[in-house]
Amino acid sequence: MLRYIARRIIQFIPVFLGVTLILFVMQNVVPGDPIKLIAGEKKLDPQTEINLRASYHLIETDENGAPIFDEEGNTIETPLWKRYISYITGLLHGDLGRSYQQNGKEVTKILSQKYPYTFKLAVVAIVLESIIGIAAGMVSAIKRYSAWDVGVTLVTSGLVAMPAFWFGMLQQLFWGILMKQWTGGGFYLPISGTGGPYAEFPSWVYYILPALTLAAVSTAYTARIMRSQLLEVLNQDYIRTARAKGLSRRAVIWRHALKNALIPVVTYIGMDFGGMLAGAILTETVFNWPGVGFETYRAISQRDWPIVMGSVTVIVIVVMVINLIVDISYAFLDPRIRFDGSNNE
Amino acid sequence: MFGFGRKKKQATDWVDLKTQPVPEGHHLLEVNDLKMYFHTQDGVVKAVNGVSYTLDRGETLGVVGESGSGKSVTSLTIMGLIDMPPGKIEGGDVLYRGRSLVKMTEEEMEHIRGNDIAMIFQDPMTSLNPVYTIGRQLSEGMILHRGYSKQQALQRSIELLQMVGIPNAEQRVKDYPHEFSGGMRQRVMIAMALACDPDILIADEPTTALDVTIQAQIIELMQKMQEENGNAIIMITHDLGVVADIADKIMVMYAGQPVEFGTAEEIFYEPIHPYTWGLNRSIPDPVIDEKRPLTPIKGNPPSLVNAPAGCAFSPRCPYATDLCRTEQPPTYVTETGHYSRCHYAHDASFVSANAPETSRTKTMLDHAADAVAAAQEGGEA
Ligand SMILES: Nc1ncnc2c1ncn2[C@@H]1O[C@H](COP(=O)(O)OP(=O)(O)O)[C@@H](O)[C@H]1O
Ligand code: SF4
Ligand SMILES: [Mg+2]
């Protein structure tokens, strides 16, 4: 098992380097000079601009951090490969650089403020997705072709077809605006932000709509996977064996079918959780949710590359760790899978 | 299909039927004119259409027929394991120790299954749950029907594995199905079926998916267990050769109907139905001689939805007449209970003129026995 984990981590290194390198190159291709953007509409004083570039190591400097000039008196741009190496070096020391826009604030600090919001939202969404998705799928499979099953099929088809941000906006319109009008302000849900000490609602209420939006499409997929898996498992020979032993239908479902049917569902939910931890850019933006997704979106539009690089770095690592955990959890659900390198089949 | 049932009643107020005497005038198992039809979009599939037989403890019934002839559906109907709908019992009855299984509630059937009547299936590779240990799957029935604790059940599982010839049973109970070979898994299935000491063991093509060498070992094991436990066996197979050695009675099925039923001697030495003749001729002979080449029955089984008007076998029967094609043959029964559904079964001259020669000599059975013996010499993989 440990060897398997070690092998996976080693395999991960080139993927990580590739992804970050591509992003690094992209910074130079995307139009817009991030340093000039710091001043916004105003024109940046040339000396300040040189100092800024020097402090972000975008131009060559001497040991004291003073910019070096060539014969014509121009600054010398630090080559891409050098900057990439210093990014990797920094990363190994836990340093993700400083933001261009937010007064040079450290990226690690910014991310550690944003990540809890993303994480909490993802956990709420994944809990909703697991409970609702698995339960709906199970009932659909057990009561196949019933009104319930038809209803679930219709709703899941609708959700799968709907873009998440649009679904989020519909929710805002319905629960936040129309509901407020219809009830004369008696009942409605917050549609933006996370609350706080002086907010209208207790904090948990702020999770409802973003979490529902984030979970909607995946819940639909979870329900569909669960339904089809359970139906498939219920047709297996070992289910008939269990029935022939005298187990009741109910016992057969809970003891024999469920564990088998859940294997692919758990994989899907695990991967989905990884995706949510990567920051739900659309959902967080629609709901003004101060997580990494929203932050990354903002950083991209402002060409705040250190934040983009930093969050992508963290996201890639998180997704990789989650995938590894999902793969390992397989072994606990399915005894046929072992990580000793040999194949048992 | 599968409902969330209410919590099952405890086994305490249930008296095992296998401990009850068989009532006067009854057999252990009586199947009377059983009919199981499937109502599908394409029409009514008459999968089981008038099956009758009786079975007593210690006996072995061979059920023989081509694939699709209704052998599995017959036994699953007895077990109450056919989903209804699409299935529907259109008539007939199954009496176990004088009690109708057809009329039992699902809850009562749960006591019967695995306890009084157990079943093993064709494919041992897929018949065990891949995510649980063998020990756990063996224990389940004993915990359910006998009220054993987990510990007791595991202990008994080890003994059962030893009984069916699995080496190193103490260790093997902790293994998962994929860690066993096909033959070993079928042994596990047999151990599982016999765990609660059932009256009847239904084996649905238990050796079809196995190597020839292992087939004989599995059959031998079932016979040995039968000698020890005294249970009855219903052995389902598409190969008459498989039951040659072990069956007391044989029912030959064709298109959902029993076309001939009799003792093993009658079916092998005095068959009176043309389909049985065909089966007899198609037993692979270990000593194939030119005079009697392997003769498979030509043609395909009929559709069970639109059965031929007359005898179901008439499209393939070399002796079919206009009468055969228009009228269903009656059941002709001899004094011994040997019966046949053929218009000409009563006609001794027709039978003696057309029955395969070898079937009236003992060579057929001897050859089959030789084949089994030869196979037994090979070891299990
Ligand atoms: N659930 C079902 N719905 C419709 N037809 C079925 C169903 N189960 C079995 N049948 C049909 O019943 C017939 C008998 O099947 P079976 O008993 O499995 O044959 P075999 O003799 O090979 O065991 C087949 O034609 C099969 O297609
Ligand atoms: S009834 Fe006619 S067709 Fe049918 S088996 Fe007998 S001879 Fe053949
Ligand atoms: Mg079958």
PDB file of N, CA and C in Angstrom, chain A residues 185-229:
ATOM      1  N   GLY A 185     -42.032  39.998   2.530  1.00  0.00           N
ATOM      2  CA  GLY A 185     -40.826  40.041   3.370  1.00  0.00           C
ATOM      3  C   GLY A 185     -40.873  39.050   4.513  1.00  0.00           C
ATOM      4  N   GLY A 186     -41.923  38.234   4.579  1.00  0.00           N
ATOM      5  CA  GLY A 186     -42.056  37.266   5.672  1.00  0.00           C
ATOM      6  C   GLY A 186     -41.077  36.119   5.585  1.00  0.00           C
ATOM      7  N   PHE A 187     -40.864  35.631   4.361  1.00  0.00           N
ATOM      8  CA  PHE A 187     -39.924  34.518   4.218  1.00  0.00           C
ATOM      9  C   PHE A 187     -39.128  34.666   2.933  1.00  0.00           C
ATOM     10  N   TYR A 188     -37.836  34.609   3.061  1.00  0.00           N
ATOM     11  CA  TYR A 188     -36.962  34.570   1.885  1.00  0.00           C
ATOM     12  C   TYR A 188     -35.587  34.123   2.338  1.00  0.00           C
ATOM     13  N   LEU A 189     -34.720  33.864   1.371  1.00  0.00           N
ATOM     14  CA  LEU A 189     -33.386  33.381   1.697  1.00  0.00           C
ATOM     15  C   LEU A 189     -32.353  34.374   1.189  1.00  0.00           C
ATOM     16  N   PRO A 190     -31.204  34.483   1.885  1.00  0.00           N
ATOM     17  CA  PRO A 190     -30.152  35.396   1.430  1.00  0.00           C
ATOM     18  C   PRO A 190     -29.542  34.881   0.131  1.00  0.00           C
ATOM     19  N   ILE A 191     -29.192  35.807  -0.743  1.00  0.00           N
ATOM     20  CA  ILE A 191     -28.706  35.385  -2.055  1.00  0.00           C
ATOM     21  C   ILE A 191     -27.267  35.794  -2.301  1.00  0.00           C
ATOM     22  N   SER A 192     -26.608  36.332  -1.289  1.00  0.00           N
ATOM     23  CA  SER A 192     -25.244  36.803  -1.511  1.00  0.00           C
ATOM     24  C   SER A 192     -24.482  36.824  -0.194  1.00  0.00           C
ATOM     25  N   GLY A 193     -23.169  36.512  -0.289  1.00  0.00           N
ATOM     26  CA  GLY A 193     -22.309  36.628   0.877  1.00  0.00           C
ATOM     27  C   GLY A 193     -22.431  35.480   1.850  1.00  0.00           C
ATOM     28  N   THR A 194     -21.765  35.641   2.996  1.00  0.00           N
ATOM     29  CA  THR A 194     -21.713  34.553   3.966  1.00  0.00           C
ATOM     30  C   THR A 194     -22.253  34.966   5.324  1.00  0.00           C
ATOM     31  N   GLY A 195     -22.867  36.123   5.402  1.00  0.00           N
ATOM     32  CA  GLY A 195     -23.361  36.561   6.710  1.00  0.00           C
ATOM     33  C   GLY A 195     -22.235  37.148   7.535  1.00  0.00           C
ATOM     34  N   GLY A 196     -22.395  37.118   8.832  1.00  0.00           N
ATOM     35  CA  GLY A 196     -21.407  37.730   9.716  1.00  0.00           C
ATOM     36  C   GLY A 196     -22.108  38.174  10.969  1.00  0.00           C
ATOM     37  N   PRO A 197     -21.390  38.810  11.876  1.00  0.00           N
ATOM     38  CA  PRO A 197     -21.975  39.158  13.171  1.00  0.00           C
ATOM     39  C   PRO A 197     -23.207  40.056  13.052  1.00  0.00           C
ATOM     40  N   TYR A 198     -23.235  40.938  12.064  1.00  0.00           N
ATOM     41  CA  TYR A 198     -24.369  41.882  11.976  1.00  0.00           C
ATOM     42  C   TYR A 198     -25.347  41.506  10.891  1.00  0.00           C
ATOM     43  N   ALA A 199     -25.219  40.283  10.372  1.00  0.00           N
ATOM     44  CA  ALA A 199     -26.042  39.916   9.225  1.00  0.00           C
ATOM     45  C   ALA A 199     -27.478  39.646   9.637  1.00  0.00           C
ATOM     46  N   GLU A 200     -28.343  39.642   8.615  1.00  0.00           N
ATOM     47  CA  GLU A 200     -29.778  39.426   8.812  1.00  0.00           C
ATOM     48  C   GLU A 200     -30.101  38.034   9.335  1.00  0.00           C
ATOM     49  N   PHE A 201     -29.333  37.033   8.840  1.00  0.00           N
ATOM     50  CA  PHE A 201     -29.653  35.633   9.109  1.00  0.00           C
ATOM     51  C   PHE A 201     -28.509  34.975   9.865  1.00  0.00           C
ATOM     52  N   PRO A 202     -28.799  33.884  10.587  1.00  0.00           N
ATOM     53  CA  PRO A 202     -27.686  33.105  11.142  1.00  0.00           C
ATOM     54  C   PRO A 202     -26.815  32.556   9.998  1.00  0.00           C
ATOM     55  N   SER A 203     -25.548  32.318  10.293  1.00  0.00           N
ATOM     56  CA  SER A 203     -24.593  31.986   9.226  1.00  0.00           C
ATOM     57  C   SER A 203     -25.019  30.812   8.356  1.00  0.00           C
ATOM     58  N   TRP A 204     -25.574  29.775   8.973  1.00  0.00           N
ATOM     59  CA  TRP A 204     -25.852  28.563   8.194  1.00  0.00           C
ATOM     60  C   TRP A 204     -26.847  28.807   7.065  1.00  0.00           C
ATOM     61  N   VAL A 205     -27.720  29.802   7.250  1.00  0.00           N
ATOM     62  CA  VAL A 205     -28.720  30.069   6.224  1.00  0.00           C
ATOM     63  C   VAL A 205     -28.053  30.496   4.915  1.00  0.00           C
ATOM     64  N   TYR A 206     -26.884  31.134   5.045  1.00  0.00           N
ATOM     65  CA  TYR A 206     -26.185  31.597   3.851  1.00  0.00           C
ATOM     66  C   TYR A 206     -25.642  30.446   3.005  1.00  0.00           C
ATOM     67  N   TYR A 207     -25.560  29.276   3.609  1.00  0.00           N
ATOM     68  CA  TYR A 207     -25.048  28.123   2.858  1.00  0.00           C
ATOM     69  C   TYR A 207     -26.106  27.507   1.948  1.00  0.00           C
ATOM     70  N   ILE A 208     -27.396  27.741   2.271  1.00  0.00           N
ATOM     71  CA  ILE A 208     -28.444  26.959   1.611  1.00  0.00           C
ATOM     72  C   ILE A 208     -28.380  27.057   0.092  1.00  0.00           C
ATOM     73  N   LEU A 209     -28.521  28.284  -0.426  1.00  0.00           N
ATOM     74  CA  LEU A 209     -28.606  28.394  -1.883  1.00  0.00           C
ATOM     75  C   LEU A 209     -27.297  28.066  -2.597  1.00  0.00           C
ATOM     76  N   PRO A 210     -26.134  28.583  -2.117  1.00  0.00           N
ATOM     77  CA  PRO A 210     -24.896  28.187  -2.812  1.00  0.00           C
ATOM     78  C   PRO A 210     -24.662  26.673  -2.768  1.00  0.00           C
ATOM     79  N   ALA A 211     -24.941  26.057  -1.625  1.00  0.00           N
ATOM     80  CA  ALA A 211     -24.696  24.613  -1.527  1.00  0.00           C
ATOM     81  C   ALA A 211     -25.642  23.853  -2.448  1.00  0.00           C
ATOM     82  N   LEU A 212     -26.918  24.266  -2.488  1.00  0.00           N
ATOM     83  CA  LEU A 212     -27.866  23.608  -3.389  1.00  0.00           C
ATOM     84  C   LEU A 212     -27.423  23.754  -4.837  1.00  0.00           C
ATOM     85  N   THR A 213     -26.962  24.951  -5.174  1.00  0.00           N
ATOM     86  CA  THR A 213     -26.530  25.195  -6.549  1.00  0.00           C
ATOM     87  C   THR A 213     -25.314  24.343  -6.894  1.00  0.00           C
ATOM     88  N   LEU A 214     -24.369  24.328  -5.958  1.00  0.00           N
ATOM     89  CA  LEU A 214     -23.145  23.573  -6.199  1.00  0.00           C
ATOM     90  C   LEU A 214     -23.441  22.073  -6.297  1.00  0.00           C
ATOM     91  N   ALA A 215     -24.426  21.624  -5.496  1.00  0.00           N
ATOM     92  CA  ALA A 215     -24.691  20.182  -5.439  1.00  0.00           C
ATOM     93  C   ALA A 215     -25.650  19.717  -6.528  1.00  0.00           C
ATOM     94  N   ALA A 216     -26.399  20.655  -7.130  1.00  0.00           N
ATOM     95  CA  ALA A 216     -27.536  20.250  -7.968  1.00  0.00           C
ATOM     96  C   ALA A 216     -27.171  19.240  -9.050  1.00  0.00           C
ATOM     97  N   VAL A 217     -26.246  19.611  -9.920  1.00  0.00           N
ATOM     98  CA  VAL A 217     -25.940  18.760 -11.064  1.00  0.00           C
ATOM     99  C   VAL A 217     -25.349  17.429 -10.591  1.00  0.00           C
ATOM    100  N   SER A 218     -24.440  17.514  -9.615  1.00  0.00           N
ATOM    101  CA  SER A 218     -23.813  16.262  -9.153  1.00  0.00           C
ATOM    102  C   SER A 218     -24.800  15.372  -8.434  1.00  0.00           C
ATOM    103  N   THR A 219     -25.778  15.981  -7.753  1.00  0.00           N
ATOM    104  CA  THR A 219     -26.795  15.153  -7.108  1.00  0.00           C
ATOM    105  C   THR A 219     -27.569  14.382  -8.168  1.00  0.00           C
ATOM    106  N   ALA A 220     -27.867  15.060  -9.263  1.00  0.00           N
ATOM    107  CA  ALA A 220     -28.579  14.397 -10.353  1.00  0.00           C
ATOM    108  C   ALA A 220     -27.755  13.229 -10.881  1.00  0.00           C
ATOM    109  N   TYR A 221     -26.457  13.454 -11.091  1.00  0.00           N
ATOM    110  CA  TYR A 221     -25.604  12.361 -11.580  1.00  0.00           C
ATOM    111  C   TYR A 221     -25.519  11.235 -10.554  1.00  0.00           C
ATOM    112  N   THR A 222     -25.367  11.619  -9.281  1.00  0.00           N
ATOM    113  CA  THR A 222     -25.280  10.595  -8.233  1.00  0.00           C
ATOM    114  C   THR A 222     -26.533   9.718  -8.243  1.00  0.00           C
ATOM    115  N   ALA A 223     -27.694  10.368  -8.341  1.00  0.00           N
ATOM    116  CA  ALA A 223     -28.946   9.602  -8.336  1.00  0.00           C
ATOM    117  C   ALA A 223     -29.000   8.652  -9.534  1.00  0.00           C
ATOM    118  N   ARG A 224     -28.552   9.152 -10.693  1.00  0.00           N
ATOM    119  CA  ARG A 224     -28.601   8.306 -11.893  1.00  0.00           C
ATOM    120  C   ARG A 224     -27.633   7.143 -11.788  1.00  0.00           C
ATOM    121  N   ILE A 225     -26.434   7.425 -11.315  1.00  0.00           N
ATOM    122  CA  ILE A 225     -25.445   6.339 -11.191  1.00  0.00           C
ATOM    123  C   ILE A 225     -25.953   5.312 -10.181  1.00  0.00           C
ATOM    124  N   MET A 226     -26.482   5.828  -9.059  1.00  0.00           N
ATOM    125  CA  MET A 226     -26.970   4.921  -8.020  1.00  0.00           C
ATOM    126  C   MET A 226     -28.086   4.043  -8.566  1.00  0.00           C
ATOM    127  N   ARG A 227     -28.999   4.642  -9.286  1.00  0.00           N
ATOM    128  CA  ARG A 227     -30.131   3.878  -9.823  1.00  0.00           C
ATOM    129  C   ARG A 227     -29.629   2.783 -10.759  1.00  0.00           C
ATOM    130  N   SER A 228     -28.791   3.176 -11.717  1.00  0.00           N
ATOM    131  CA  SER A 228     -28.386   2.175 -12.702  1.00  0.00           C
ATOM    132  C   SER A 228     -27.511   1.102 -12.057  1.00  0.00           C
ATOM    133  N   GLN A 229     -26.671   1.500 -11.125  1.00  0.00           N
ATOM    134  CA  GLN A 229     -25.817   0.511 -10.473  1.00  0.00           C
ATOM    135  C   GLN A 229     -26.643  -0.479  -9.664  1.00  0.00           C
TER     136      GLN A 229
END
